[in-house]
mmCIF file of C-alpha atoms and ligand atoms in Angstrom:
data_model
loop_
_atom_site.group_PDB
_atom_site.id
_atom_site.type_symbol
_atom_site.label_atom_id
_atom_site.label_comp_id
_atom_site.label_asym_id
_atom_site.label_seq_id
_atom_site.Cartn_x
_atom_site.Cartn_y
_atom_site.Cartn_z
ATOM 1 C CA UNK A 17 -22.904 5.004 7.708
ATOM 2 C CA UNK A 18 -19.914 4.786 5.405
ATOM 3 C CA UNK A 19 -16.960 2.498 6.070
ATOM 4 C CA UNK A 20 -13.703 2.603 4.116
ATOM 5 C CA UNK A 21 -11.952 -0.767 3.968
ATOM 6 C CA UNK A 22 -8.327 -0.964 2.821
ATOM 7 C CA UNK A 23 -5.288 -3.202 3.201
ATOM 8 C CA UNK A 24 -1.604 -3.619 2.452
ATOM 9 C CA UNK A 25 -0.368 -0.042 2.167
ATOM 10 C CA UNK A 26 3.185 -1.175 3.069
ATOM 11 C CA UNK A 27 4.221 2.318 4.189
ATOM 12 C CA UNK A 28 3.369 3.882 0.814
ATOM 13 C CA UNK A 29 0.594 6.443 1.214
ATOM 14 C CA UNK A 30 0.399 7.931 -2.272
ATOM 15 C CA UNK A 31 -2.598 5.823 -3.300
ATOM 16 C CA UNK A 32 -4.120 5.992 0.170
ATOM 17 C CA UNK A 33 -4.207 9.783 -0.025
ATOM 18 C CA UNK A 34 -6.103 9.534 -3.322
ATOM 19 C CA UNK A 35 -8.528 7.017 -1.844
ATOM 20 C CA UNK A 36 -9.200 9.170 1.220
ATOM 21 C CA UNK A 37 -9.964 12.086 -1.046
ATOM 22 C CA UNK A 38 -12.236 10.017 -3.320
ATOM 23 C CA UNK A 39 -14.052 8.425 -0.376
ATOM 24 C CA UNK A 40 -14.874 11.791 1.193
ATOM 25 C CA UNK A 41 -16.511 11.737 4.617
ATOM 26 C CA UNK A 42 -16.276 8.346 6.288
ATOM 27 C CA UNK A 43 -17.576 7.122 9.623
ATOM 28 C CA UNK A 44 -15.171 4.222 10.062
ATOM 29 C CA UNK A 45 -11.773 3.239 8.655
ATOM 30 C CA UNK A 46 -10.607 -0.384 8.536
ATOM 31 C CA UNK A 47 -7.063 -1.386 7.569
ATOM 32 C CA UNK A 48 -6.373 -5.112 7.270
ATOM 33 C CA UNK A 49 -2.662 -5.058 7.877
ATOM 34 C CA UNK A 50 0.795 -4.544 6.431
ATOM 35 C CA UNK A 51 0.889 -0.863 7.336
ATOM 36 C CA UNK A 52 4.689 -1.065 7.697
ATOM 37 C CA UNK A 53 5.189 1.836 10.028
ATOM 38 C CA UNK A 54 2.258 3.833 8.693
ATOM 39 C CA UNK A 55 0.378 3.876 12.023
ATOM 40 C CA UNK A 56 1.359 7.433 12.898
ATOM 41 C CA UNK A 57 0.455 8.644 9.443
ATOM 42 C CA UNK A 58 -2.959 6.968 9.642
ATOM 43 C CA UNK A 59 -3.519 8.491 13.070
ATOM 44 C CA UNK A 60 -2.650 11.922 11.740
ATOM 45 C CA UNK A 61 -4.830 11.895 8.624
ATOM 46 C CA UNK A 62 -7.873 9.863 9.730
ATOM 47 C CA UNK A 63 -10.084 11.275 12.426
ATOM 48 C CA UNK A 64 -12.950 8.788 12.556
ATOM 49 C CA UNK A 65 -13.128 5.430 14.352
ATOM 50 C CA UNK A 66 -10.249 3.236 13.154
ATOM 51 C CA UNK A 67 -9.608 -0.493 13.244
ATOM 52 C CA UNK A 68 -6.133 -1.501 12.117
ATOM 53 C CA UNK A 69 -4.726 -5.004 12.440
ATOM 54 C CA UNK A 70 -1.209 -6.311 12.188
ATOM 55 C CA UNK A 71 0.132 -7.884 8.998
ATOM 56 C CA UNK A 72 2.934 -10.382 8.510
ATOM 57 C CA UNK A 73 5.266 -7.487 7.648
ATOM 58 C CA UNK A 74 4.402 -5.393 10.728
ATOM 59 C CA UNK A 75 7.251 -6.909 12.734
ATOM 60 C CA UNK A 76 7.699 -4.237 15.403
ATOM 61 C CA UNK A 77 4.100 -3.168 15.655
ATOM 62 C CA UNK A 78 1.886 -3.515 18.707
ATOM 63 C CA UNK A 79 -1.265 -3.508 16.596
ATOM 64 C CA UNK A 80 -3.718 -6.326 17.423
ATOM 65 C CA UNK A 81 -3.494 -9.478 15.290
ATOM 66 C CA UNK A 82 -7.244 -9.500 14.873
ATOM 67 C CA UNK A 83 -10.310 -7.649 16.063
ATOM 68 C CA UNK A 84 -14.023 -8.242 16.476
ATOM 69 C CA UNK A 85 -16.368 -5.271 16.670
ATOM 70 C CA UNK A 86 -19.799 -4.105 15.588
ATOM 71 C CA UNK A 87 -20.644 -2.123 12.481
ATOM 72 C CA UNK A 88 -24.192 -1.092 13.203
ATOM 73 C CA UNK A 89 -25.910 -4.356 14.144
ATOM 74 C CA UNK A 90 -23.426 -6.489 12.211
ATOM 75 C CA UNK A 91 -20.548 -8.349 13.813
ATOM 76 C CA UNK A 92 -17.246 -7.910 12.008
ATOM 77 C CA UNK A 93 -14.146 -10.092 12.337
ATOM 78 C CA UNK A 94 -11.020 -8.579 10.800
ATOM 79 C CA UNK A 95 -7.524 -10.015 10.470
ATOM 80 C CA UNK A 96 -4.653 -9.866 7.984
ATOM 81 C CA UNK A 97 -5.283 -13.490 7.072
ATOM 82 C CA UNK A 98 -1.813 -15.044 6.783
ATOM 83 C CA UNK A 99 -2.507 -17.165 9.901
ATOM 84 C CA UNK A 100 -5.478 -18.644 8.040
ATOM 85 C CA UNK A 101 -3.569 -19.495 4.852
ATOM 86 C CA UNK A 102 -5.663 -17.136 2.746
ATOM 87 C CA UNK A 103 -3.119 -17.258 -0.077
ATOM 88 C CA UNK A 104 -4.023 -20.909 -0.615
ATOM 89 C CA UNK A 105 -7.771 -20.828 -0.102
ATOM 90 C CA UNK A 106 -10.329 -18.747 1.822
ATOM 91 C CA UNK A 107 -11.649 -21.974 3.398
ATOM 92 C CA UNK A 108 -9.913 -21.602 6.779
ATOM 93 C CA UNK A 109 -10.832 -17.983 7.352
ATOM 94 C CA UNK A 110 -14.408 -18.732 6.246
ATOM 95 C CA UNK A 111 -14.604 -21.489 8.860
ATOM 96 C CA UNK A 112 -13.115 -19.197 11.527
ATOM 97 C CA UNK A 113 -15.635 -16.483 10.687
ATOM 98 C CA UNK A 114 -18.494 -18.979 10.966
ATOM 99 C CA UNK A 115 -17.172 -20.293 14.292
ATOM 100 C CA UNK A 116 -17.126 -16.732 15.623
ATOM 101 C CA UNK A 117 -20.659 -16.097 14.303
ATOM 102 C CA UNK A 118 -19.401 -13.130 12.298
ATOM 103 C CA UNK A 119 -21.632 -11.424 9.758
ATOM 104 C CA UNK A 120 -18.725 -9.838 7.920
ATOM 105 C CA UNK A 121 -15.204 -11.240 7.716
ATOM 106 C CA UNK A 122 -12.415 -9.116 6.240
ATOM 107 C CA UNK A 123 -8.845 -10.007 5.375
ATOM 108 C CA UNK A 124 -5.935 -8.782 3.270
ATOM 109 C CA UNK A 125 -2.513 -10.313 2.568
ATOM 110 C CA UNK A 126 -3.143 -11.677 -0.930
ATOM 111 C CA UNK A 127 -3.169 -8.195 -2.560
ATOM 112 C CA UNK A 128 -6.114 -9.406 -4.641
ATOM 113 C CA UNK A 129 -9.729 -8.316 -4.164
ATOM 114 C CA UNK A 130 -12.150 -11.053 -3.123
ATOM 115 C CA UNK A 131 -15.852 -11.071 -2.296
ATOM 116 C CA UNK A 132 -18.313 -13.804 -1.461
ATOM 117 C CA UNK A 133 -21.588 -14.007 0.411
ATOM 118 C CA UNK A 134 -22.477 -17.481 1.625
ATOM 119 C CA UNK A 135 -24.903 -18.599 4.307
ATOM 120 C CA UNK A 136 -25.540 -15.021 5.491
ATOM 121 C CA UNK A 137 -21.820 -14.273 5.910
ATOM 122 C CA UNK A 138 -19.843 -11.823 3.802
ATOM 123 C CA UNK A 139 -16.169 -12.630 3.288
ATOM 124 C CA UNK A 140 -14.078 -9.978 1.592
ATOM 125 C CA UNK A 141 -10.620 -8.737 0.786
ATOM 126 C CA UNK A 142 -10.341 -5.176 -0.573
ATOM 127 C CA UNK A 143 -7.035 -5.944 -2.326
ATOM 128 C CA UNK A 144 -3.918 -3.835 -1.819
ATOM 129 C CA UNK A 145 -3.863 -0.044 -1.870
ATOM 130 C CA UNK A 146 -0.195 0.189 -2.826
ATOM 131 C CA UNK A 147 0.953 -3.085 -4.430
ATOM 132 C CA UNK A 148 -1.969 -4.727 -6.264
ATOM 133 C CA UNK A 149 -1.381 -8.197 -7.729
ATOM 134 C CA UNK A 150 -4.672 -8.866 -9.531
ATOM 135 C CA UNK A 151 -4.889 -8.564 -13.310
ATOM 136 C CA UNK A 152 -4.555 -4.922 -14.334
ATOM 137 C CA UNK A 153 -2.780 -4.151 -11.042
ATOM 138 C CA UNK A 154 -4.777 -1.164 -9.925
ATOM 139 C CA UNK A 155 -4.799 -0.109 -6.282
ATOM 140 C CA UNK A 156 -8.124 -1.094 -4.802
ATOM 141 C CA UNK A 157 -10.434 -0.572 -1.825
ATOM 142 C CA UNK A 158 -13.967 -1.282 -0.659
ATOM 143 C CA UNK A 159 -16.673 1.058 0.568
ATOM 144 C CA UNK A 160 -19.353 -0.420 2.790
ATOM 145 C CA UNK A 161 -22.547 1.568 3.166
ATOM 146 C CA UNK A 162 -25.059 0.885 5.876
ATOM 147 C CA UNK A 163 -28.397 2.606 5.645
ATOM 148 C CA UNK A 164 -30.885 2.041 8.457
ATOM 149 C CA UNK A 165 -32.405 -1.424 8.400
ATOM 150 C CA UNK A 166 -31.240 -2.265 4.909
ATOM 151 C CA UNK A 167 -28.592 -4.889 4.273
ATOM 152 C CA UNK A 168 -25.097 -3.391 3.985
ATOM 153 C CA UNK A 169 -23.856 -2.653 0.480
ATOM 154 C CA UNK A 170 -20.271 -3.370 -0.491
ATOM 155 C CA UNK A 171 -18.660 -1.764 -3.495
ATOM 156 C CA UNK A 172 -15.212 -2.571 -4.824
ATOM 157 C CA UNK A 173 -13.279 0.368 -6.294
ATOM 158 C CA UNK A 174 -10.087 0.564 -8.377
ATOM 159 C CA UNK A 175 -7.802 3.542 -8.812
ATOM 160 C CA UNK A 176 -7.024 4.703 -12.382
HETATM 161 MN MN1 MN B 22 1.080 -7.340 2.184
#
């Protein structure tokens, strides 16, 4: 099973189109917010199961603020992250993920990739597709691969 994890497209789909092409066949698409009106576009171009949450810039959107769902046998908690002060420190969202007994917690908002695995919980941010802020400023995304009983593998990618 292949899951594409992205965030912060902000209505600009140039990089997203490249990512969708590079990713190839996917079984699940996760967008961690700040789509800025891109919902219809995402619906049109992505056919697999989608989970899209609302960012702080999705003012008129009726997307959910957060979602919990299963990826295989793993419990995922996804949210944009601004309500958990992720720009300051991942501490609050880490605590929330633990309280919800999540295996994988995903957030966006900072436009900087982040990955940690602590006490059996993965906490990640794929960075921003369209407006990266990390050094080098390349649009980024994560691919999660789940293969039978093996632990899921997460790989961070950067566009050229
Ligand atoms: Mn954003």
